[in-house]
Amino acid sequence: MNALIIAPILIPLATLVLTLLARRHDRLATFFSLAGATALAAVGLALVVFAAEGRILASQAGSWAAPYGISVVIDRLSAAMVAITGIIGLATVVFALARDDDPARSRGFHPLVHGLLVGVCGAFITGDVFNLYVWFEVLLVGSFALLVLGGGKRRLSGTVVYVVLNLVATMMFLLAAGMLYGASGSLNMALLAQAFAAGEVPATANAAIVLMLTAFSIKAALFPVFGWLPASYHVAWTPISALFAGLLTKVGVYALIRIVTLFWPDAGIAHDVLLWVACATMLIGVLGAAAQVEVRRILSFHIVSQVGYMILGLALATPLALAGAVFYLIHHIVVKANLFFIGGIAARLTGSERLAAMGGLYAHAPWLAILFAIPALSLAGIPPLSGFWAKFVLVKASLDASAWIAAAVALVTGIFTLLSMSKIWNEAFLKPHPAGGISARSAAGLRPALWAVSALAAMTVAIGLGAGPVMDYAVAAADQLAAPQAYIQAVVAAGGR
Amino acid sequence: MEIIASITVGLLVAIGIWMMLDRGLLRVVLGVIVLGNGVNLAVFVSGRLDGRAAAFVGESGAPALAANPLPQALVLTAIVIGFALFVFALAVLKRSWELHDNVETDRITAVAEEPAPDLAPKPVADGHATPARAAETEGKA
């Protein structure tokens, strides 16, 4: 059982080492990378099966009891996040098989992707605040190198913004972890949650939590600290920016959900602030997208706007709203990564990602038009796709909580999202190509990319049509989040031998 | 003792933030380093500084006034990770200097805001045309 708990960290770590050792043999490295990503997805799904029964898997590093050993905890939310991380990792590696002469398609790609996955999975399963900081750093180092991979002025300038602002956020988190330890004498999330619930922590610990939430807000790209995201995501190589778009901000969202539900489970002033932040994030993000004229820059602003929905679920703090946030996380990661993938294919076929220079895709590649329509309509929340159920639950939860403004903002944001998607549709797909025609040859070697995109589109449809079981899982995950006692008990019971 | 350390933390953080507001990227990176050291010191101080003895637990239990070893372990981890990140930041700084010929933050960030370069199809050996990123060759170092 312990092996399965730690597997989400060990598998990408082993894959990182193997791909690094095999870096001179492209085929072997690619094989290791594919196998590692497949194994991670399989372990994630196995964890979901275990977690679905309602058990919380917990383990202590080195079998030391709770305050001394580092806790690893997998509840329903963590298991789902690990599974979705494995799936997006696999899609990224498969997409990168497509022929592409971007300089980023290099030997460094596979080890760095798995290095990033180590950090992401570690952040999802740790039960220790300082350990969370370490995993954030691991994924940060991987993302720095991936962002700039391939070089060139453009990527370097995007990386400068990304590096500086993420370093500042990380230091704020470290400072908060230090303050929290100084105030409470513990860094174990479960024990801290127990102390918070019993009122045994001094008020200064709350200041540390506020600082920590600010740091996570930068990571999750919430209003007003989202500026780094649209300034950097569009410069990377297509599979890399899709991987970032799918996973990285969501690690920040996950950390926000985890910390707020554990330490401040009852709705308070922090939830009110988060509610306003969520509304502003949704609206400003989608308005920012309206001003953009390049595919990936439009999609980057939509990441910001969509993160607002998840935080709306967290801010309302009712079980239904939390379930909506969890459902939104699962749905959004798949859809957003897929839109970045499809944007990359469209840019490659038309020769540009500027909307003005694109066109003719509907006539030339109707299959791509269908593949684009599925995640695009899902993002906007058109039934019966996955985004509809996510938005439906969140709007219903807002109405139940009498948060009329939040419900209105969520609906308006949905309409603007649809406008934005139809802008891409009109410009890139319907309009004739400005330079005359699309050369059929540019599609050569694209097949693996289409496999990845089709699989993710199928997942979106499946989540939409089979929303019942997924929503049941999300509701059960939200119940665990809303009642942290089970989480605390699992960690305490997993003490040393 | 903690008072002096806390004031030092405040000074380091203030200097770090002030330097990060500078227009030159060199100052920004140095500011990040100063800020990082201030934060490291803050984590260290969070374990209190009244320890007089090493935290070895003997037959008779831990010594009175033993130093708290946990923040020391934490700060050691943070220093190592921070060092790796600073090295990366310095590498980015050096490359910016080479590629952009200056390290003014406004000019550097403006490059990422420029319209995306077009992908020009270029012929390859087997007769197929594959798109290539035009005008990005200077970055292949």
XYZ file of C-alpha atoms in Angstrom:
638
model
C 0.000 0.000 0.000
C 2.850 2.349 0.857
C 4.360 1.725 -2.577
C 1.177 2.902 -4.278
C 1.033 6.073 -2.183
C 4.548 7.131 -3.084
C 4.310 5.918 -6.718
C 3.089 9.271 -8.117
C 6.465 10.714 -7.092
C 8.662 7.697 -7.816
C 7.393 6.965 -11.333
C 8.144 10.359 -12.902
C 11.404 10.519 -10.929
C 12.528 7.140 -12.302
C 11.411 8.198 -15.784
C 13.407 11.403 -15.424
C 16.560 9.405 -14.634
C 15.954 6.868 -17.420
C 15.275 9.496 -20.093
C 18.358 11.362 -18.946
C 20.507 8.220 -19.205
C 19.059 7.420 -22.646
C 19.296 10.993 -23.916
C 21.648 10.056 -26.739
C 19.226 7.442 -28.044
C 16.104 9.295 -29.123
C 13.920 6.226 -29.616
C 14.846 4.713 -26.268
C 14.321 8.006 -24.422
C 10.937 8.457 -26.114
C 9.987 4.894 -25.167
C 10.893 5.492 -21.508
C 9.020 8.767 -21.546
C 5.867 7.203 -22.999
C 6.072 4.244 -20.626
C 6.604 6.501 -17.598
C 3.703 8.775 -18.476
C 1.443 5.760 -19.115
C 2.440 4.251 -15.770
C 1.720 7.530 -13.991
C -1.723 7.767 -15.572
C -2.423 4.118 -14.646
C -1.333 4.639 -11.032
C -3.441 7.786 -10.871
C -6.506 5.893 -12.060
C -5.783 3.085 -9.581
C -5.608 5.694 -6.800
C -8.936 7.117 -7.955
C -10.449 3.631 -7.668
C -9.085 3.289 -4.119
C -10.083 6.804 -3.125
C -13.564 6.417 -4.599
C -14.334 3.934 -1.812
C -13.871 6.779 0.635
C -10.577 5.675 2.133
C -7.889 8.274 2.695
C -4.470 6.781 2.028
C -1.837 8.234 4.329
C 1.760 7.375 4.979
C 4.598 8.804 7.034
C 8.075 9.066 5.525
C 10.436 6.703 7.324
C 7.590 5.432 9.546
C 8.109 8.319 11.956
C 4.926 9.397 13.719
C 3.048 12.475 12.507
C 4.963 15.554 13.676
C 8.348 14.029 12.784
C 7.778 12.108 9.567
C 6.656 13.929 6.442
C 3.055 12.983 5.694
C 1.889 11.830 2.306
C -1.904 11.904 2.048
C -4.130 10.902 -0.849
C -7.811 11.702 -0.592
C -10.315 11.854 -3.452
C -9.159 15.270 -4.675
C -5.458 14.307 -4.637
C -6.136 11.020 -6.437
C -8.135 12.745 -9.163
C -5.436 15.380 -9.609
C -2.692 12.730 -9.907
C -4.736 10.808 -12.492
C -5.402 13.901 -14.581
C -1.720 14.903 -14.309
C -0.697 11.502 -15.699
C -3.195 11.812 -18.548
C -2.055 15.306 -19.541
C 1.602 14.224 -19.220
C 0.923 11.302 -21.550
C -0.938 13.524 -24.027
C 1.985 15.973 -24.018
C 4.568 13.271 -24.683
C 2.424 11.758 -27.469
C 1.806 15.190 -29.012
C 5.558 15.833 -29.010
C 6.082 12.730 -31.188
C 4.657 14.687 -34.126
C 7.263 15.906 -36.543
C 8.231 19.467 -35.769
C 11.460 21.288 -36.313
C 11.044 23.648 -33.417
C 14.405 23.755 -31.613
C 12.612 22.875 -28.363
C 12.068 19.337 -29.664
C 15.409 18.417 -28.195
C 17.037 15.974 -25.819
C 16.134 18.087 -22.842
C 12.389 17.840 -23.431
C 11.560 14.421 -21.981
C 13.632 14.648 -18.757
C 12.316 18.147 -18.060
C 8.677 17.160 -18.617
C 8.998 14.329 -16.136
C 10.878 16.581 -13.729
C 7.899 18.930 -13.893
C 5.506 16.018 -13.292
C 7.477 14.998 -10.173
C 6.875 18.433 -8.709
C 3.206 18.579 -9.715
C 2.399 15.112 -8.320
C 4.421 15.784 -5.176
C 2.452 18.976 -4.535
C -0.825 17.066 -4.963
C -0.050 14.322 -2.438
C 2.025 15.969 0.277
C 0.556 16.631 3.698
C 3.271 18.951 4.931
C 3.533 22.692 4.341
C 7.291 22.844 3.904
C 7.253 19.769 1.695
C 4.670 21.545 -0.449
C 7.170 24.396 -0.812
C 9.843 21.924 -1.942
C 7.539 20.402 -4.595
C 6.619 23.876 -5.794
C 10.315 24.555 -6.276
C 10.803 21.270 -8.139
C 8.031 22.037 -10.588
C 9.248 25.625 -10.862
C 12.783 24.594 -11.882
C 11.339 22.220 -14.478
C 8.975 24.863 -15.832
C 11.730 27.527 -16.048
C 13.854 25.295 -18.237
C 10.907 24.061 -20.333
C 9.656 27.579 -20.997
C 12.983 28.747 -22.404
C 13.710 25.443 -24.196
C 14.637 26.116 -27.794
C 15.950 29.585 -27.020
C 15.461 32.749 -29.009
C 14.702 36.299 -27.950
C 10.985 35.790 -27.624
C 11.138 32.806 -25.306
C 13.868 34.378 -23.238
C 11.884 37.541 -22.651
C 8.797 35.546 -21.647
C 10.972 33.524 -19.287
C 12.362 36.642 -17.597
C 8.858 37.703 -16.544
C 7.904 34.181 -15.501
C 11.078 33.544 -13.498
C 11.090 36.789 -11.538
C 7.417 36.776 -10.549
C 7.334 33.080 -9.684
C 10.483 33.437 -7.582
C 8.849 36.243 -5.623
C 5.718 34.129 -5.078
C 7.807 31.190 -3.931
C 9.710 33.331 -1.447
C 6.446 34.659 -0.060
C 5.353 31.053 0.434
C 8.646 30.168 2.167
C 8.331 33.188 4.448
C 4.760 32.175 5.255
C 5.858 28.609 6.039
C 8.532 29.952 8.391
C 6.058 32.305 10.093
C 3.538 29.499 10.443
C 6.133 27.297 12.101
C 7.249 30.119 14.364
C 3.665 30.760 15.453
C 2.388 27.205 15.782
C 5.408 24.903 16.097
C 4.243 22.516 13.410
C 4.242 22.219 9.649
C 2.134 19.099 9.295
C -1.112 20.137 7.606
C -3.296 17.685 9.522
C -1.877 18.621 12.929
C -2.109 22.305 12.039
C -5.721 21.837 10.991
C -6.394 20.163 14.337
C -4.729 23.059 16.188
C -6.657 25.638 14.133
C -9.953 23.864 14.804
C -9.214 23.715 18.542
C -8.219 27.400 18.591
C -4.758 26.513 19.902
C -2.821 28.689 17.493
C -1.993 32.339 18.115
C -3.520 34.966 15.841
C -0.181 35.514 14.109
C -0.597 32.130 12.430
C -3.544 33.617 10.533
C -1.246 36.314 9.159
C 1.039 33.563 7.875
C -1.934 31.871 6.188
C -2.911 35.147 4.519
C 0.625 35.508 3.163
C 0.550 31.896 1.996
C -2.764 32.380 0.203
C -1.336 35.488 -1.489
C 1.592 33.425 -2.759
C -0.775 30.740 -4.076
C -2.913 33.423 -5.700
C 0.112 34.502 -7.738
C 0.710 30.863 -8.725
C -2.950 30.378 -9.605
C -2.982 33.682 -11.568
C -5.838 35.339 -9.683
C -6.804 38.980 -10.097
C -4.870 41.258 -9.544
C -1.675 39.197 -9.704
C -2.182 37.272 -12.949
C -0.013 39.513 -15.157
C 2.842 37.041 -15.521
C 0.688 34.358 -17.165
C -0.451 36.029 -20.388
C 3.042 37.548 -20.664
C 4.802 34.195 -20.804
C 2.681 31.170 -21.740
C 2.395 31.988 -25.435
C 6.140 31.942 -26.135
C 6.859 28.273 -25.383
C 6.725 25.333 -27.770
C 3.130 24.084 -28.314
C 3.204 20.884 -26.183
C 5.029 22.735 -23.411
C 2.591 25.627 -23.269
C -0.294 23.122 -23.333
C 1.234 21.252 -20.398
C 1.638 24.538 -18.493
C -1.863 25.692 -19.398
C -3.338 22.414 -18.178
C -1.445 21.877 -14.979
C 0.586 24.717 -13.495
C -2.002 27.252 -12.380
C -4.124 24.370 -11.154
C -1.401 23.407 -8.665
C -1.904 26.867 -7.177
C -5.693 26.358 -7.170
C -5.261 22.955 -5.520
C -3.031 24.477 -2.821
C -5.601 27.232 -2.195
C -8.394 24.670 -1.875
C -6.329 22.445 0.413
C -5.136 25.200 2.744
C -8.454 27.044 3.000
C -10.564 23.912 3.554
C -8.153 22.541 6.173
C -7.343 25.665 8.156
C -10.368 27.895 7.672
C -13.211 25.450 6.992
C -15.924 27.857 8.163
C -16.939 30.703 5.887
C -15.352 33.908 7.119
C -13.868 37.146 5.900
C -11.304 35.283 3.781
C -14.137 33.643 1.860
C -15.743 37.036 1.209
C -12.468 38.370 -0.151
C -11.999 35.259 -2.284
C -15.520 35.682 -3.662
C -14.765 39.190 -4.919
C -11.372 38.083 -6.201
C -13.059 35.205 -8.057
C -15.610 37.526 -9.692
C -12.918 40.015 -10.719
C -10.711 37.200 -12.041
C -13.501 35.745 -14.177
C -14.485 39.078 -15.652
C -11.057 40.710 -16.144
C -9.645 37.519 -17.626
C -12.352 37.181 -20.230
C -12.258 40.912 -21.072
C -8.483 40.677 -21.468
C -8.986 37.826 -23.923
C -11.330 39.982 -26.003
C -8.478 42.394 -26.727
C -6.108 39.731 -28.018
C -5.546 38.744 -31.633
C -3.387 35.627 -31.326
C -4.712 32.160 -30.545
C -2.518 31.290 -27.589
C -2.741 34.761 -26.066
C -6.541 34.583 -26.171
C -6.408 31.153 -24.555
C -3.937 32.374 -21.896
C -6.371 35.047 -20.721
C -9.083 32.405 -20.634
C -6.977 30.382 -18.183
C -7.144 33.370 -15.838
C -10.880 33.717 -16.309
C -11.522 29.992 -15.768
C -9.444 29.874 -12.591
C -11.927 32.418 -11.231
C -14.718 29.812 -11.482
C -12.779 27.328 -9.349
C -12.063 29.986 -6.729
C -15.759 30.912 -6.801
C -16.500 27.336 -5.736
C -13.924 27.565 -2.969
C -15.195 30.953 -1.771
C -18.813 29.835 -1.438
C -17.581 26.959 0.747
C -20.815 24.951 0.574
C -20.388 21.234 -0.257
C -22.120 21.761 -3.611
C -19.851 24.686 -4.496
C -16.743 22.716 -3.552
C -17.989 19.828 -5.698
C -18.376 22.316 -8.542
C -14.796 23.509 -8.015
C -13.468 19.928 -8.084
C -15.499 19.093 -11.205
C -14.310 22.330 -12.797
C -10.669 21.463 -12.074
C -10.979 18.041 -13.739
C -12.901 19.366 -16.746
C -10.774 22.471 -17.193
C -7.372 20.740 -17.216
C -8.429 18.465 -20.086
C -10.150 21.180 -22.106
C -7.514 23.868 -21.718
C -4.554 21.641 -22.562
C -6.477 20.385 -25.594
C -7.237 23.914 -26.846
C -3.534 24.794 -26.670
C -2.699 21.592 -28.584
C -5.286 22.375 -31.265
C -4.123 25.997 -31.449
C -0.631 24.660 -32.154
C -1.868 22.362 -34.930
C -3.933 25.188 -36.446
C -0.928 27.517 -36.338
C 1.177 24.899 -38.028
C -1.336 24.283 -40.832
C -1.977 27.949 -41.532
C 1.589 29.132 -40.908
C 0.771 31.587 -38.124
C -0.962 31.938 -34.795
C -2.009 35.507 -35.513
C -5.715 35.367 -36.301
C -5.295 37.859 -39.160
C -2.892 35.527 -40.953
C -4.954 32.387 -40.327
C -7.988 31.016 -42.149
C -9.405 28.356 -44.394
C -9.137 25.572 -41.838
C -12.802 24.567 -42.038
C -12.502 23.900 -45.769
C -9.041 22.386 -45.580
C -9.222 20.350 -42.375
C -12.832 19.803 -41.253
C -11.669 17.161 -38.739
C -9.654 19.828 -36.937
C -12.702 22.086 -36.898
C -14.693 19.368 -35.108
C -11.836 18.719 -32.702
C -11.671 22.459 -31.940
C -15.420 22.819 -31.547
C -15.627 20.189 -28.786
C -13.284 21.788 -26.203
C -14.176 25.333 -27.303
C -17.900 24.807 -26.727
C -17.127 22.922 -23.533
C -15.041 25.870 -22.284
C -17.947 28.209 -22.972
C -20.345 25.861 -21.155
C -22.606 24.560 -23.922
C -24.606 21.434 -22.970
C -24.070 18.500 -23.023
C -20.282 18.993 -22.830
C -18.320 18.890 -19.574
C -18.103 22.665 -19.118
C -21.877 22.979 -18.965
C -22.163 20.770 -15.869
C -19.225 22.497 -14.193
C -20.768 25.932 -14.719
C -24.287 24.708 -13.939
C -23.252 23.411 -10.508
C -21.300 26.565 -9.674
C -24.121 28.886 -10.731
C -26.632 26.803 -8.781
C -24.371 26.897 -5.717
C -24.080 30.700 -6.045
C -27.842 31.073 -6.285
C -28.338 28.759 -3.285
C -25.913 30.917 -1.307
C -27.715 34.104 -2.486
C -24.507 35.275 -4.164
C -26.453 36.920 -6.986
C -23.570 38.993 -8.295
C -21.277 35.967 -8.484
C -23.916 33.986 -10.388
C -24.429 36.887 -12.810
C -20.692 37.316 -13.351
C -20.302 33.576 -13.982
C -23.042 33.638 -16.626
C -21.757 36.811 -18.305
C -18.252 35.357 -18.375
C -19.676 32.273 -20.105
C -21.201 34.460 -22.835
C -17.939 36.354 -23.355
C -16.076 33.042 -23.509
C -18.394 31.906 -26.269
C -17.764 35.196 -28.121
C -14.025 34.692 -27.796
C -14.221 31.126 -29.084
C -16.379 32.193 -32.019
C -13.774 34.853 -32.795
C -11.150 32.097 -33.176
C -13.680 30.014 -35.122
C -14.507 32.816 -37.571
C -10.956 33.966 -38.103
C -9.026 30.700 -38.161
C -11.617 28.274 -39.500
C -14.336 29.994 -41.557
C -12.544 32.911 -43.203
C -10.567 32.022 -46.377
C -6.832 31.864 -45.846
C -5.390 35.342 -46.597
C -2.354 33.980 -48.467
C -4.474 31.960 -50.879
C -4.385 28.421 -49.614
C -2.975 25.992 -47.130
C -0.273 23.689 -48.374
C -1.378 20.100 -47.828
C 2.172 19.142 -47.036
C 2.326 21.034 -43.747
C 0.207 18.249 -42.228
C 3.023 15.725 -42.727
C 3.968 13.847 -39.568
C 1.087 15.301 -37.545
C -0.603 11.981 -36.782
C 0.598 11.557 -33.143
C -0.579 15.082 -32.356
C -4.026 14.178 -33.667
C -4.142 11.054 -31.505
C -3.449 13.141 -28.407
C -6.007 15.785 -29.364
C -8.690 13.233 -30.276
C -8.200 11.330 -27.017
C -8.597 14.500 -24.948
C -11.646 15.571 -26.982
C -13.153 12.126 -26.371
C -12.524 12.619 -22.642
C -14.348 15.956 -22.743
C -17.342 14.329 -24.429
C -17.208 11.406 -21.997
C -17.124 13.701 -18.953
C -20.054 15.612 -20.451
C -22.243 12.622 -21.321
C -21.233 10.627 -18.253
C -21.399 13.600 -15.926
C -23.289 11.558 -13.304
C -20.441 9.351 -12.039
C -17.878 12.178 -12.321
C -20.165 14.518 -10.403
C -20.767 11.835 -7.761
C -17.017 11.565 -7.334
C -16.662 15.359 -7.157
C -19.454 15.573 -4.556
C -17.775 12.848 -2.491
C -14.417 14.646 -2.815
C -16.092 17.879 -1.682
C -17.567 16.077 1.331
C -14.050 15.035 2.334
C -12.865 18.632 1.879
C -15.764 20.063 3.851
C -15.166 17.684 6.785
C -11.401 17.649 7.392
C -11.666 15.376 10.471
C -11.278 12.259 8.318
C -8.139 13.721 6.738
C -6.690 14.542 10.156
C -7.505 11.108 11.553
C -5.960 9.336 8.573
C -2.679 11.179 9.105
C -2.632 10.647 12.866
C -3.512 6.959 12.442
C -0.720 6.495 9.916
C 1.854 7.070 12.657
C 5.132 5.223 13.024
C 5.550 1.603 13.926
C 18.807 38.689 19.699
C 15.607 37.934 17.823
C 14.916 41.668 17.620
C 18.202 42.321 15.822
C 17.631 39.383 13.486
C 14.064 40.499 12.774
C 15.163 44.038 11.956
C 17.835 42.610 9.662
C 15.162 40.547 7.919
C 13.063 43.663 7.436
C 16.032 45.589 6.046
C 16.995 42.800 3.654
C 13.433 42.438 2.382
C 13.112 46.213 1.961
C 16.411 46.404 0.053
C 15.419 43.397 -2.049
C 12.060 44.874 -3.038
C 13.607 48.285 -3.715
C 16.180 46.697 -6.015
C 13.533 44.632 -7.786
C 11.702 47.818 -8.696
C 14.747 48.931 -10.686
C 14.646 49.151 -14.445
C 17.807 47.104 -14.998
C 17.486 43.344 -15.011
C 20.792 42.984 -13.163
C 19.405 44.907 -10.193
C 16.205 42.870 -10.329
C 18.077 39.569 -10.147
C 20.311 40.838 -7.339
C 17.195 42.068 -5.566
C 15.694 38.588 -5.783
C 18.859 37.212 -4.186
C 18.796 39.746 -1.338
C 15.090 39.119 -0.784
C 15.741 35.380 -0.756
C 18.396 35.732 1.911
C 16.101 37.890 4.006
C 13.419 35.208 3.805
C 15.924 32.480 4.684
C 16.968 34.427 7.767
C 13.292 34.855 8.715
C 12.737 31.099 8.545
C 15.832 30.592 10.684
C 14.645 33.081 13.298
C 11.224 31.375 13.432
C 12.897 28.612 15.489
C 14.013 31.212 18.098
C 17.646 31.959 18.755
C 17.895 31.100 22.467
C 19.422 27.663 21.863
C 22.686 27.127 23.731
C 23.320 23.421 23.135
C 23.294 21.060 20.199
C 20.008 19.170 19.927
C 21.390 15.707 20.669
C 19.042 13.617 22.769
C 21.100 11.619 25.290
C 20.201 9.138 28.038
C 18.759 11.925 30.143
C 16.628 13.364 27.315
C 17.213 16.543 25.346
C 19.427 19.147 27.003
C 17.815 22.261 28.425
C 18.044 25.203 26.021
C 18.690 22.907 23.074
C 18.626 24.731 19.759
C 15.616 23.942 17.588
C 17.044 21.837 14.740
C 13.997 21.916 12.441
C 14.255 25.498 11.115
C 17.954 24.876 10.566
C 17.112 21.871 8.405
C 14.406 23.858 6.613
C 16.648 26.798 5.908
C 19.405 24.517 4.656
C 16.950 23.037 2.141
C 15.757 26.500 1.190
C 19.312 27.777 0.694
C 20.188 24.879 -1.603
C 16.999 25.242 -3.672
C 17.356 29.015 -3.713
C 20.925 28.724 -4.943
C 19.860 26.572 -7.890
C 17.127 29.064 -8.801
C 19.489 32.038 -8.528
C 21.966 30.286 -10.819
C 19.167 29.819 -13.351
C 18.174 33.479 -12.986
C 21.786 34.517 -13.577
C 21.941 32.308 -16.691
C 18.778 33.998 -17.976
C 20.378 37.380 -17.219
C 23.541 36.490 -19.142
C 21.589 35.227 -22.139
C 19.380 38.332 -22.113
C 22.500 40.455 -22.175
C 23.785 38.520 -25.211
C 20.525 38.381 -27.167
C 18.942 41.723 -26.392
C 22.159 43.762 -26.087
C 20.716 45.449 -23.061
C 19.020 44.377 -19.888
C 16.331 47.003 -19.462
C 13.295 45.128 -18.208
C 10.793 47.175 -20.238
C 12.576 46.419 -23.502
C 12.924 42.727 -22.682
C 9.280 42.234 -21.799
C 8.235 44.182 -24.898
C 9.784 41.437 -27.056
C 7.321 38.836 -25.760
C 4.463 41.248 -26.542
C 5.398 41.517 -30.230
C 3.174 39.727 -32.774
C 3.940 36.033 -33.068
C 6.464 35.187 -35.786
C 5.017 33.342 -38.762
C 5.916 29.735 -39.359
C 7.413 29.599 -42.826
C 7.203 26.219 -44.597
C 10.667 25.135 -45.549
C 11.633 22.113 -47.640
C 13.445 19.246 -45.916
C 15.464 16.382 -47.343
C 12.616 13.943 -47.999
C 10.681 16.384 -50.142
C 8.006 17.292 -47.593
C 7.602 20.797 -46.382
C 7.554 21.335 -42.635
C 7.037 24.644 -40.930
C 9.964 26.283 -39.265
C 10.127 29.131 -36.858
C 11.464 31.951 -38.944
C 14.090 34.315 -37.606
C 14.658 32.436 -34.379
C 17.990 30.975 -35.374
C 20.002 33.271 -33.175
C 18.810 31.393 -30.116
C 20.287 28.002 -30.927
C 23.129 28.063 -28.472
